[in-house]
mmCIF file of C-alpha atoms in Angstrom:
data_model
loop_
_atom_site.group_PDB
_atom_site.id
_atom_site.type_symbol
_atom_site.label_atom_id
_atom_site.label_comp_id
_atom_site.label_asym_id
_atom_site.label_seq_id
_atom_site.Cartn_x
_atom_site.Cartn_y
_atom_site.Cartn_z
ATOM 1 C CA MET T 146 -9.316 -14.458 -66.702
ATOM 2 C CA ILE T 147 -12.697 -15.125 -65.126
ATOM 3 C CA HIS T 148 -13.810 -18.624 -66.043
ATOM 4 C CA ILE T 149 -17.545 -18.315 -65.376
ATOM 5 C CA THR T 150 -19.069 -15.923 -67.876
ATOM 6 C CA SER T 151 -22.539 -14.480 -67.704
ATOM 7 C CA GLN T 152 -23.567 -17.227 -70.080
ATOM 8 C CA THR T 153 -22.809 -19.721 -67.317
ATOM 9 C CA ILE T 154 -26.050 -18.545 -65.774
ATOM 10 C CA CYS T 155 -27.867 -20.502 -68.455
ATOM 11 C CA ARG T 156 -26.365 -23.730 -67.080
ATOM 12 C CA LEU T 157 -27.534 -23.120 -63.528
ATOM 13 C CA GLY T 158 -30.924 -24.386 -64.420
ATOM 14 C CA VAL T 159 -33.926 -26.365 -63.315
ATOM 15 C CA SER T 160 -35.158 -29.911 -63.004
ATOM 16 C CA LEU T 161 -38.432 -31.708 -62.465
ATOM 17 C CA SER T 162 -39.798 -32.220 -58.982
ATOM 18 C CA LEU T 163 -39.378 -35.990 -58.935
ATOM 19 C CA CYS T 164 -37.616 -36.693 -55.661
ATOM 20 C CA MET T 165 -37.514 -39.175 -52.840
ATOM 21 C CA CYS T 166 -35.883 -37.184 -50.190
ATOM 22 C CA PRO T 167 -38.345 -37.261 -47.320
ATOM 23 C CA LEU T 168 -39.660 -33.907 -47.087
ATOM 24 C CA TRP T 169 -42.057 -31.034 -47.081
ATOM 25 C CA THR T 170 -44.041 -29.139 -44.562
ATOM 26 C CA THR T 171 -46.831 -26.800 -45.431
ATOM 27 C CA ARG T 172 -49.928 -26.399 -43.336
ATOM 28 C CA SER T 173 -51.500 -28.626 -40.742
ATOM 29 C CA ALA T 174 -55.112 -29.656 -40.966
ATOM 30 C CA ASN T 175 -55.370 -27.989 -37.553
ATOM 31 C CA ALA T 176 -53.230 -25.025 -38.523
ATOM 32 C CA ASP T 177 -55.709 -22.503 -37.167
ATOM 33 C CA ALA T 178 -55.913 -24.149 -33.754
ATOM 34 C CA GLY T 179 -54.817 -21.602 -31.203
ATOM 35 C CA ALA T 180 -54.602 -18.849 -33.840
ATOM 36 C CA GLY T 181 -54.465 -15.475 -32.170
ATOM 37 C CA ALA T 182 -53.498 -16.917 -28.806
ATOM 38 C CA ASP T 183 -50.129 -16.002 -27.349
ATOM 39 C CA LEU T 184 -47.463 -18.639 -26.973
ATOM 40 C CA THR T 185 -47.860 -18.871 -23.199
ATOM 41 C CA GLN T 186 -51.521 -19.716 -23.573
ATOM 42 C CA ILE T 187 -50.760 -22.222 -26.341
ATOM 43 C CA ARG T 188 -48.200 -23.926 -24.117
ATOM 44 C CA THR T 189 -50.601 -24.015 -21.168
ATOM 45 C CA LEU T 190 -53.387 -25.524 -23.244
ATOM 46 C CA ALA T 191 -50.991 -28.013 -24.844
ATOM 47 C CA GLU T 192 -49.836 -29.175 -21.440
ATOM 48 C CA GLN T 193 -53.503 -29.646 -20.517
ATOM 49 C CA GLY T 194 -53.967 -32.001 -23.484
ATOM 50 C CA SER T 195 -55.416 -29.728 -26.178
ATOM 51 C CA ILE T 196 -54.467 -31.474 -29.426
ATOM 52 C CA GLY T 197 -54.719 -28.343 -31.556
ATOM 53 C CA ASP T 198 -52.436 -26.456 -29.204
ATOM 54 C CA GLU T 199 -49.982 -29.369 -29.040
ATOM 55 C CA ILE T 200 -49.694 -29.119 -32.819
ATOM 56 C CA ALA T 201 -49.427 -25.335 -32.685
ATOM 57 C CA LEU T 202 -46.666 -25.526 -30.056
ATOM 58 C CA ALA T 203 -44.829 -28.126 -32.126
ATOM 59 C CA ALA T 204 -44.988 -25.780 -35.122
ATOM 60 C CA HIS T 205 -43.528 -22.946 -33.037
ATOM 61 C CA TYR T 206 -40.597 -25.138 -32.019
ATOM 62 C CA PHE T 207 -40.124 -26.403 -35.550
ATOM 63 C CA THR T 208 -39.971 -22.902 -37.015
ATOM 64 C CA GLY T 209 -38.280 -21.139 -34.130
ATOM 65 C CA ASN T 210 -41.292 -18.816 -34.009
ATOM 66 C CA GLY T 211 -41.298 -17.188 -30.576
ATOM 67 C CA VAL T 212 -38.991 -19.851 -29.123
ATOM 68 C CA PRO T 213 -35.513 -21.145 -29.997
ATOM 69 C CA GLN T 214 -35.802 -23.591 -32.887
ATOM 70 C CA ASP T 215 -35.817 -27.084 -31.375
ATOM 71 C CA SER T 216 -36.572 -30.074 -33.596
ATOM 72 C CA LYS T 217 -36.621 -32.467 -30.628
ATOM 73 C CA MET T 218 -39.305 -30.477 -28.848
ATOM 74 C CA ALA T 219 -41.238 -30.177 -32.122
ATOM 75 C CA ALA T 220 -41.117 -33.945 -32.516
ATOM 76 C CA TYR T 221 -42.175 -34.435 -28.894
ATOM 77 C CA TRP T 222 -45.336 -32.372 -29.278
ATOM 78 C CA TYR T 223 -46.216 -33.771 -32.717
ATOM 79 C CA GLU T 224 -45.901 -37.312 -31.391
ATOM 80 C CA LYS T 225 -47.986 -36.442 -28.340
ATOM 81 C CA ALA T 226 -50.798 -35.176 -30.592
ATOM 82 C CA ALA T 227 -50.332 -38.175 -32.889
ATOM 83 C CA GLY T 228 -50.722 -40.544 -29.979
ATOM 84 C CA LEU T 229 -54.088 -38.940 -29.236
ATOM 85 C CA GLY T 230 -55.255 -39.876 -32.734
ATOM 86 C CA ASN T 231 -54.832 -36.672 -34.735
ATOM 87 C CA PRO T 232 -54.216 -37.742 -38.365
ATOM 88 C CA ALA T 233 -52.336 -34.570 -39.339
ATOM 89 C CA ALA T 234 -49.958 -35.008 -36.398
ATOM 90 C CA GLN T 235 -49.590 -38.713 -37.217
ATOM 91 C CA ASN T 236 -48.527 -37.859 -40.715
ATOM 92 C CA GLN T 237 -46.233 -35.119 -39.458
ATOM 93 C CA ILE T 238 -44.391 -37.284 -36.932
ATOM 94 C CA GLY T 239 -44.149 -39.971 -39.600
ATOM 95 C CA TYR T 240 -42.393 -37.412 -41.736
ATOM 96 C CA PHE T 241 -40.064 -36.612 -38.844
ATOM 97 C CA TYR T 242 -39.175 -40.293 -38.397
ATOM 98 C CA GLN T 243 -38.586 -40.676 -42.100
ATOM 99 C CA ALA T 244 -36.350 -37.625 -42.287
ATOM 100 C CA GLY T 245 -34.702 -38.038 -38.874
ATOM 101 C CA ILE T 246 -35.841 -34.613 -37.673
ATOM 102 C CA GLY T 247 -35.807 -34.395 -33.884
ATOM 103 C CA VAL T 248 -35.881 -38.187 -33.607
ATOM 104 C CA ARG T 249 -33.716 -41.083 -34.696
ATOM 105 C CA GLN T 250 -34.451 -41.905 -38.339
ATOM 106 C CA ASP T 251 -36.729 -44.927 -38.515
ATOM 107 C CA SER T 252 -38.499 -45.659 -41.809
ATOM 108 C CA LYS T 253 -40.628 -48.449 -40.332
ATOM 109 C CA ARG T 254 -41.830 -46.159 -37.578
ATOM 110 C CA ALA T 255 -42.593 -43.532 -40.211
ATOM 111 C CA VAL T 256 -44.722 -45.986 -42.165
ATOM 112 C CA HIS T 257 -46.535 -46.978 -38.962
ATOM 113 C CA TRP T 258 -47.644 -43.379 -38.438
ATOM 114 C CA TYR T 259 -48.486 -42.904 -42.127
ATOM 115 C CA GLN T 260 -50.700 -45.984 -42.008
ATOM 116 C CA LEU T 261 -52.576 -44.701 -38.964
ATOM 117 C CA SER T 262 -53.060 -41.323 -40.608
ATOM 118 C CA ALA T 263 -54.126 -42.835 -43.930
ATOM 119 C CA SER T 264 -56.637 -45.093 -42.169
ATOM 120 C CA SER T 265 -58.374 -41.887 -41.050
ATOM 121 C CA GLY T 266 -58.591 -40.790 -44.682
ATOM 122 C CA PHE T 267 -55.751 -38.283 -44.571
ATOM 123 C CA ALA T 268 -54.823 -37.928 -48.247
ATOM 124 C CA ILE T 269 -51.238 -36.751 -47.801
ATOM 125 C CA ALA T 270 -50.492 -39.793 -45.658
ATOM 126 C CA LYS T 271 -51.677 -41.937 -48.557
ATOM 127 C CA VAL T 272 -49.200 -40.130 -50.781
ATOM 128 C CA ASN T 273 -46.431 -40.815 -48.282
ATOM 129 C CA LEU T 274 -47.394 -44.473 -48.043
ATOM 130 C CA ALA T 275 -47.319 -44.650 -51.813
ATOM 131 C CA VAL T 276 -43.774 -43.307 -51.779
ATOM 132 C CA ALA T 277 -42.771 -45.882 -49.166
ATOM 133 C CA TYR T 278 -44.275 -48.766 -51.136
ATOM 134 C CA LEU T 279 -42.854 -47.505 -54.402
ATOM 135 C CA ASN T 280 -39.325 -47.533 -53.018
ATOM 136 C CA GLY T 281 -39.633 -50.339 -50.480
ATOM 137 C CA VAL T 282 -38.501 -48.008 -47.688
ATOM 138 C CA GLY T 283 -40.001 -48.956 -44.336
ATOM 139 C CA ALA T 284 -42.497 -51.210 -46.084
ATOM 140 C CA PRO T 285 -42.379 -54.043 -48.645
ATOM 141 C CA LYS T 286 -41.927 -52.756 -52.171
ATOM 142 C CA SER T 287 -45.231 -52.737 -54.074
ATOM 143 C CA GLU T 288 -45.491 -50.539 -57.135
ATOM 144 C CA ASP T 289 -49.116 -51.523 -57.793
ATOM 145 C CA LEU T 290 -50.161 -50.495 -54.288
ATOM 146 C CA ALA T 291 -48.217 -47.254 -54.638
ATOM 147 C CA VAL T 292 -50.084 -46.344 -57.816
ATOM 148 C CA ARG T 293 -53.449 -47.248 -56.239
ATOM 149 C CA LEU T 294 -52.749 -45.078 -53.217
ATOM 150 C CA LEU T 295 -51.765 -42.124 -55.392
ATOM 151 C CA ASN T 296 -54.956 -42.490 -57.407
ATOM 152 C CA GLN T 297 -56.995 -42.630 -54.194
ATOM 153 C CA ALA T 298 -55.346 -39.487 -52.874
ATOM 154 C CA TYR T 299 -55.932 -37.709 -56.183
ATOM 155 C CA GLU T 300 -59.602 -38.700 -56.165
ATOM 156 C CA GLU T 301 -59.791 -37.153 -52.709
ATOM 157 C CA GLY T 302 -58.553 -33.865 -54.119
ATOM 158 C CA ASN T 303 -54.816 -34.017 -53.414
ATOM 159 C CA GLY T 304 -52.917 -32.174 -56.133
ATOM 160 C CA THR T 305 -49.517 -33.538 -55.182
ATOM 161 C CA ALA T 306 -50.776 -37.066 -55.816
ATOM 162 C CA ALA T 307 -51.559 -35.970 -59.369
ATOM 163 C CA THR T 308 -48.100 -34.478 -59.720
ATOM 164 C CA TYR T 309 -46.459 -37.682 -58.515
ATOM 165 C CA LEU T 310 -48.553 -39.732 -60.929
ATOM 166 C CA GLY T 311 -47.284 -37.345 -63.580
ATOM 167 C CA ASP T 312 -43.742 -38.083 -62.476
ATOM 168 C CA LEU T 313 -44.361 -41.824 -62.689
ATOM 169 C CA TYR T 314 -45.770 -41.656 -66.193
ATOM 170 C CA TYR T 315 -43.260 -39.102 -67.425
ATOM 171 C CA PHE T 316 -40.276 -41.151 -66.293
ATOM 172 C CA GLY T 317 -41.819 -44.607 -66.687
ATOM 173 C CA LEU T 318 -41.647 -45.580 -63.019
ATOM 174 C CA ALA T 319 -44.077 -48.305 -61.886
ATOM 175 C CA VAL T 320 -46.101 -47.685 -65.060
ATOM 176 C CA LYS T 321 -45.407 -47.742 -68.776
ATOM 177 C CA GLN T 322 -43.684 -44.517 -69.778
ATOM 178 C CA ASP T 323 -46.044 -42.027 -71.398
ATOM 179 C CA LYS T 324 -44.790 -38.448 -71.351
ATOM 180 C CA LEU T 325 -48.028 -37.030 -72.694
ATOM 181 C CA ALA T 326 -49.968 -38.757 -69.935
ATOM 182 C CA GLY T 327 -47.411 -37.439 -67.459
ATOM 183 C CA GLU T 328 -47.969 -33.887 -68.621
ATOM 184 C CA ARG T 329 -51.746 -34.349 -68.393
ATOM 185 C CA TRP T 330 -51.294 -35.442 -64.773
ATOM 186 C CA PHE T 331 -49.220 -32.309 -64.134
ATOM 187 C CA GLU T 332 -52.083 -30.269 -65.585
ATOM 188 C CA SER T 333 -54.444 -32.050 -63.177
ATOM 189 C CA GLY T 334 -52.122 -31.203 -60.312
ATOM 190 C CA LEU T 335 -52.052 -27.591 -61.456
ATOM 191 C CA LYS T 336 -55.852 -27.425 -61.382
ATOM 192 C CA LEU T 337 -55.639 -28.541 -57.765
ATOM 193 C CA HIS T 338 -53.107 -25.765 -57.080
ATOM 194 C CA ASP T 339 -50.099 -28.012 -56.490
ATOM 195 C CA PRO T 340 -46.962 -25.827 -56.687
ATOM 196 C CA MET T 341 -44.751 -28.692 -57.857
ATOM 197 C CA ALA T 342 -47.070 -29.250 -60.824
ATOM 198 C CA ALA T 343 -46.757 -25.560 -61.700
ATOM 199 C CA TYR T 344 -42.984 -25.846 -61.372
ATOM 200 C CA ASN T 345 -42.798 -28.892 -63.657
ATOM 201 C CA LEU T 346 -44.952 -27.266 -66.315
ATOM 202 C CA GLY T 347 -42.986 -24.038 -66.046
ATOM 203 C CA THR T 348 -39.864 -26.084 -66.650
ATOM 204 C CA PHE T 349 -41.405 -27.634 -69.762
ATOM 205 C CA TYR T 350 -42.326 -24.256 -71.207
ATOM 206 C CA SER T 351 -38.946 -22.674 -70.465
ATOM 207 C CA VAL T 352 -36.041 -25.111 -70.793
ATOM 208 C CA ASP T 353 -37.211 -28.569 -71.881
ATOM 209 C CA ALA T 354 -35.627 -29.224 -75.276
ATOM 210 C CA ASN T 355 -38.444 -31.560 -76.302
ATOM 211 C CA HIS T 356 -41.315 -29.245 -75.425
ATOM 212 C CA VAL T 357 -42.714 -26.160 -77.087
ATOM 213 C CA HIS T 358 -41.442 -23.040 -75.310
ATOM 214 C CA ASP T 359 -43.658 -20.204 -74.127
ATOM 215 C CA LEU T 360 -41.605 -17.979 -71.868
ATOM 216 C CA PRO T 361 -44.402 -15.693 -70.614
ATOM 217 C CA LYS T 362 -46.443 -18.785 -69.722
ATOM 218 C CA ALA T 363 -43.388 -20.363 -68.090
ATOM 219 C CA ALA T 364 -42.824 -17.238 -66.007
ATOM 220 C CA GLU T 365 -46.475 -17.228 -64.926
ATOM 221 C CA LEU T 366 -46.322 -20.880 -63.870
ATOM 222 C CA LEU T 367 -43.007 -20.523 -62.055
ATOM 223 C CA ARG T 368 -44.256 -17.415 -60.288
ATOM 224 C CA GLN T 369 -47.347 -19.294 -59.143
ATOM 225 C CA SER T 370 -45.103 -21.996 -57.705
ATOM 226 C CA ALA T 371 -42.678 -19.505 -56.172
ATOM 227 C CA ASP T 372 -45.530 -17.549 -54.600
ATOM 228 C CA ALA T 373 -46.607 -20.784 -52.911
ATOM 229 C CA GLY T 374 -43.142 -20.951 -51.344
ATOM 230 C CA PHE T 375 -41.527 -23.595 -53.576
ATOM 231 C CA VAL T 376 -37.811 -22.789 -53.446
ATOM 232 C CA PRO T 377 -36.686 -24.443 -56.724
ATOM 233 C CA ALA T 378 -39.288 -22.332 -58.523
ATOM 234 C CA MET T 379 -37.839 -19.169 -56.981
ATOM 235 C CA HIS T 380 -34.433 -20.060 -58.391
ATOM 236 C CA SER T 381 -35.820 -21.046 -61.789
ATOM 237 C CA LEU T 382 -37.944 -17.923 -62.103
ATOM 238 C CA GLY T 383 -35.078 -15.670 -61.084
ATOM 239 C CA LEU T 384 -32.821 -17.378 -63.609
ATOM 240 C CA LEU T 385 -35.442 -17.134 -66.369
ATOM 241 C CA LEU T 386 -35.871 -13.412 -65.749
ATOM 242 C CA VAL T 387 -32.105 -12.831 -65.733
ATOM 243 C CA ASN T 388 -31.733 -14.582 -69.078
ATOM 244 C CA HIS T 389 -34.829 -12.995 -70.636
ATOM 245 C CA PRO T 390 -35.067 -9.289 -69.759
ATOM 246 C CA GLU T 391 -37.922 -8.968 -72.254
ATOM 247 C CA LEU T 392 -40.107 -10.552 -69.559
ATOM 248 C CA LYS T 393 -39.757 -7.232 -67.745
ATOM 249 C CA GLN T 394 -38.960 -7.709 -64.107
ATOM 250 C CA THR T 395 -37.020 -5.202 -62.038
ATOM 251 C CA PRO T 396 -33.501 -6.127 -60.877
ATOM 252 C CA GLU T 397 -34.696 -5.784 -57.282
ATOM 253 C CA GLN T 398 -37.465 -8.326 -57.818
ATOM 254 C CA ILE T 399 -35.043 -10.738 -59.469
ATOM 255 C CA ARG T 400 -32.546 -10.388 -56.625
ATOM 256 C CA THR T 401 -35.293 -10.961 -54.066
ATOM 257 C CA LEU T 402 -36.176 -14.275 -55.725
ATOM 258 C CA LEU T 403 -32.554 -15.401 -55.914
ATOM 259 C CA GLU T 404 -31.644 -14.201 -52.431
ATOM 260 C CA THR T 405 -34.646 -15.995 -50.946
ATOM 261 C CA ALA T 406 -33.681 -19.202 -52.747
ATOM 262 C CA ALA T 407 -30.032 -18.821 -51.755
ATOM 263 C CA ASN T 408 -30.920 -18.328 -48.097
ATOM 264 C CA ALA T 409 -33.077 -21.459 -48.334
ATOM 265 C CA GLY T 410 -30.084 -23.520 -49.448
ATOM 266 C CA SER T 411 -29.966 -23.167 -53.233
ATOM 267 C CA TRP T 412 -26.245 -22.762 -53.880
ATOM 268 C CA LYS T 413 -26.816 -22.165 -57.591
ATOM 269 C CA SER T 414 -28.801 -19.075 -56.675
ATOM 270 C CA SER T 415 -25.799 -17.875 -54.669
ATOM 271 C CA VAL T 416 -23.593 -18.382 -57.729
ATOM 272 C CA VAL T 417 -25.969 -16.384 -59.923
ATOM 273 C CA LEU T 418 -26.018 -13.570 -57.370
ATOM 274 C CA GLY T 419 -22.223 -13.602 -57.383
ATOM 275 C CA ILE T 420 -22.116 -13.373 -61.166
ATOM 276 C CA LEU T 421 -24.594 -10.493 -61.216
ATOM 277 C CA ALA T 422 -22.582 -8.549 -58.624
ATOM 278 C CA ARG T 423 -19.272 -9.315 -60.302
ATOM 279 C CA ASP T 424 -20.446 -8.359 -63.802
ATOM 280 C CA GLY T 425 -22.693 -5.468 -62.814
ATOM 281 C CA ARG T 426 -25.871 -6.945 -64.254
ATOM 282 C CA GLY T 427 -28.826 -5.071 -62.813
ATOM 283 C CA THR T 428 -26.615 -3.747 -60.035
ATOM 284 C CA PRO T 429 -23.345 -1.793 -59.776
ATOM 285 C CA VAL T 430 -20.202 -3.921 -59.962
ATOM 286 C CA ASP T 431 -19.360 -5.045 -56.444
ATOM 287 C CA TYR T 432 -16.459 -7.500 -56.150
ATOM 288 C CA ARG T 433 -16.795 -7.838 -52.391
ATOM 289 C CA ALA T 434 -20.465 -8.789 -52.692
ATOM 290 C CA ALA T 435 -19.601 -11.209 -55.491
ATOM 291 C CA TYR T 436 -16.905 -12.828 -53.361
ATOM 292 C CA PHE T 437 -19.369 -13.122 -50.475
ATOM 293 C CA HIS T 438 -21.957 -14.858 -52.680
ATOM 294 C CA PHE T 439 -19.380 -17.231 -54.191
ATOM 295 C CA ARG T 440 -18.056 -18.111 -50.743
ATOM 296 C CA PHE T 441 -21.600 -18.697 -49.519
ATOM 297 C CA ALA T 442 -22.189 -20.960 -52.537
ATOM 298 C CA LEU T 443 -19.089 -22.991 -51.676
ATOM 299 C CA LEU T 444 -20.301 -23.487 -48.114
ATOM 300 C CA GLN T 445 -23.698 -24.592 -49.410
ATOM 301 C CA GLY T 446 -22.709 -26.696 -52.402
ATOM 302 C CA LYS T 447 -19.359 -28.011 -51.193
ATOM 303 C CA GLU T 448 -17.523 -30.156 -53.775
ATOM 304 C CA GLU T 449 -19.949 -29.537 -56.619
ATOM 305 C CA ALA T 450 -19.884 -25.787 -56.143
ATOM 306 C CA ASP T 451 -16.116 -25.854 -55.745
ATOM 307 C CA HIS T 452 -15.777 -27.667 -59.066
ATOM 308 C CA LEU T 453 -17.782 -24.932 -60.801
ATOM 309 C CA ILE T 454 -16.476 -21.729 -59.267
ATOM 310 C CA LYS T 455 -13.042 -22.432 -57.764
ATOM 311 C CA ARG T 456 -11.180 -20.643 -60.543
ATOM 312 C CA ASP T 457 -13.622 -17.758 -60.341
ATOM 313 C CA MET T 458 -13.018 -17.406 -56.633
ATOM 314 C CA ASN T 459 -9.293 -17.272 -57.208
ATOM 315 C CA ALA T 460 -9.580 -14.763 -60.043
ATOM 316 C CA LEU T 461 -12.032 -12.602 -58.158
ATOM 317 C CA GLY T 462 -9.791 -12.699 -55.109
ATOM 318 C CA THR T 463 -7.065 -10.869 -57.028
ATOM 319 C CA LYS T 464 -9.355 -7.853 -57.263
ATOM 320 C CA LEU T 465 -9.666 -7.618 -53.483
ATOM 321 C CA SER T 466 -7.230 -6.930 -50.681
ATOM 322 C CA ASP T 467 -6.460 -9.630 -48.128
ATOM 323 C CA GLN T 468 -8.570 -7.797 -45.584
ATOM 324 C CA GLU T 469 -11.525 -7.509 -47.981
ATOM 325 C CA ARG T 470 -11.349 -11.227 -48.720
ATOM 326 C CA GLN T 471 -11.188 -12.116 -45.034
ATOM 327 C CA VAL T 472 -14.150 -9.866 -44.216
ATOM 328 C CA ALA T 473 -16.232 -11.356 -47.041
ATOM 329 C CA MET T 474 -15.331 -14.914 -46.019
ATOM 330 C CA ALA T 475 -16.167 -14.267 -42.375
ATOM 331 C CA ALA T 476 -19.490 -12.687 -43.342
ATOM 332 C CA ALA T 477 -20.371 -15.667 -45.555
ATOM 333 C CA GLU T 478 -19.484 -18.143 -42.815
ATOM 334 C CA GLU T 479 -21.532 -16.230 -40.248
ATOM 335 C CA TRP T 480 -24.466 -16.078 -42.655
ATOM 336 C CA PHE T 481 -24.167 -19.790 -43.383
ATOM 337 C CA GLU T 482 -24.451 -20.586 -39.668
ATOM 338 C CA HIS T 483 -27.996 -19.251 -39.789
ATOM 339 C CA HIS T 484 -28.879 -20.547 -43.276
ATOM 340 C CA SER T 485 -27.328 -24.005 -43.363
ATOM 341 C CA LEU T 486 -30.536 -26.009 -43.863
ATOM 342 C CA LYS T 487 -31.901 -26.725 -47.315
ATOM 343 C CA PHE T 488 -35.586 -26.093 -47.829
ATOM 344 C CA ALA T 489 -38.130 -27.205 -50.397
ATOM 345 C CA PHE T 490 -40.832 -24.817 -49.244
ATOM 346 C CA LEU T 491 -40.718 -21.632 -47.216
ATOM 347 C CA TYR T 492 -43.103 -20.252 -44.656
ATOM 348 C CA LYS T 493 -44.811 -17.207 -46.118
ATOM 349 C CA ASN T 494 -44.588 -13.986 -44.146
ATOM 350 C CA GLY T 495 -47.939 -12.778 -42.941
ATOM 351 C CA ALA T 496 -49.457 -16.247 -42.619
ATOM 352 C CA SER T 497 -50.740 -17.549 -39.336
ATOM 353 C CA PRO T 498 -47.882 -18.396 -36.933
ATOM 354 C CA ASN T 499 -49.558 -21.779 -36.501
ATOM 355 C CA ASN T 500 -49.118 -22.624 -40.169
ATOM 356 C CA PHE T 501 -46.505 -25.209 -40.921
ATOM 357 C CA PRO T 502 -43.714 -23.533 -42.813
ATOM 358 C CA ALA T 503 -41.385 -25.496 -44.982
ATOM 359 C CA ALA T 504 -39.285 -28.265 -43.616
ATOM 360 C CA ALA T 505 -35.726 -28.913 -44.612
ATOM 361 C CA LEU T 506 -35.491 -30.613 -47.958
ATOM 362 C CA THR T 507 -32.267 -32.424 -48.695
ATOM 363 C CA PHE T 508 -32.087 -32.035 -52.411
ATOM 364 C CA ALA T 509 -28.941 -32.726 -54.402
ATOM 365 C CA SER T 510 -25.990 -30.451 -53.803
ATOM 366 C CA ASP T 511 -26.343 -28.949 -57.267
ATOM 367 C CA GLY T 512 -29.795 -27.677 -56.370
ATOM 368 C CA SER T 513 -31.592 -30.327 -58.388
ATOM 369 C CA PHE T 514 -33.587 -33.195 -57.000
ATOM 370 C CA ALA T 515 -32.268 -36.676 -56.435
ATOM 371 C CA GLY T 516 -34.621 -38.461 -58.800
ATOM 372 C CA GLN T 517 -37.200 -39.894 -56.441
ATOM 373 C CA LEU T 518 -40.551 -38.895 -55.034
ATOM 374 C CA LEU T 519 -40.937 -36.552 -52.117
ATOM 375 C CA PRO T 520 -42.895 -37.616 -49.024
ATOM 376 C CA LEU T 521 -44.994 -34.878 -47.525
ATOM 377 C CA SER T 522 -45.738 -33.564 -44.111
ATOM 378 C CA SER T 523 -49.129 -32.223 -43.149
ATOM 379 C CA SER T 524 -50.961 -29.713 -45.300
#
């Protein structure tokens, strides 16, 4: 008997954005530098010392856009631009040192670059410094300084700073707990178009047991966050629409949300896709596709995914021949080779190739966040 029922989908839910994994990449302050130029010209200009083109070339290497993806080369060009005083590049290479992307992880070095960037007034770097001081990572722990830096960044128009202040008040970190004040900060972040604020509020209006529910409003907020490329919102919105067909979304649109999230590392989205294929919800029953999605989820979520779906894999396997199982497993493993990173944000198709896409976000293996704030790369 299949252990995971369709109702299990309701347990594959959402969480707030509070996280301290080092990580997000959106758009550089110099994202349009070199826009429209071909990669050869960008490389030539970068080698001649053009800071904007150094950043653009780094972004190409980071995303694998036009060149093989190479984090070391991305780090090289970001650090070169940072050394020439560009605050966006300073923040970006600080992010790389904090996360260990293309360079050896070095929290003190990360803070050094954040400080240089923040001294130029770069608001996101102030947010990152706040995170460092809040946690005492790469810098002495100072909750008061962290809160001051977040307030400064918010006053300079940074929506994520508002969202993080919301996190602090909501969970009582560095300040006296005040959930109402936390929600007001999330609303401030939303006004400044921060996708994590939209995600948090969408979570309140959809699944928070202590908050009034408004599912159409939740869907609108989660869609706003998902449209900005925030992967957890894609999963949450897809899940909300699966559980509430009255919100009227086509099965194809739901699958697109879940498939995008799954390919970005959300193993819970892979599980939901497996359940939908296995049970024929919004799609014809397809045991081979279900087995593929479950196997992909196991590769992504490892022990935690195994704990949830092991019996389902075994039961589903009885409905397939040995050859069908082997083909599905091989396909999942091949797919995983190209989708093994976990992302917080995704590069949006159609945007400038010089935009920063999303960087790998190491969130918890269950798809939720680890319970700490999230340092940012350049926007």
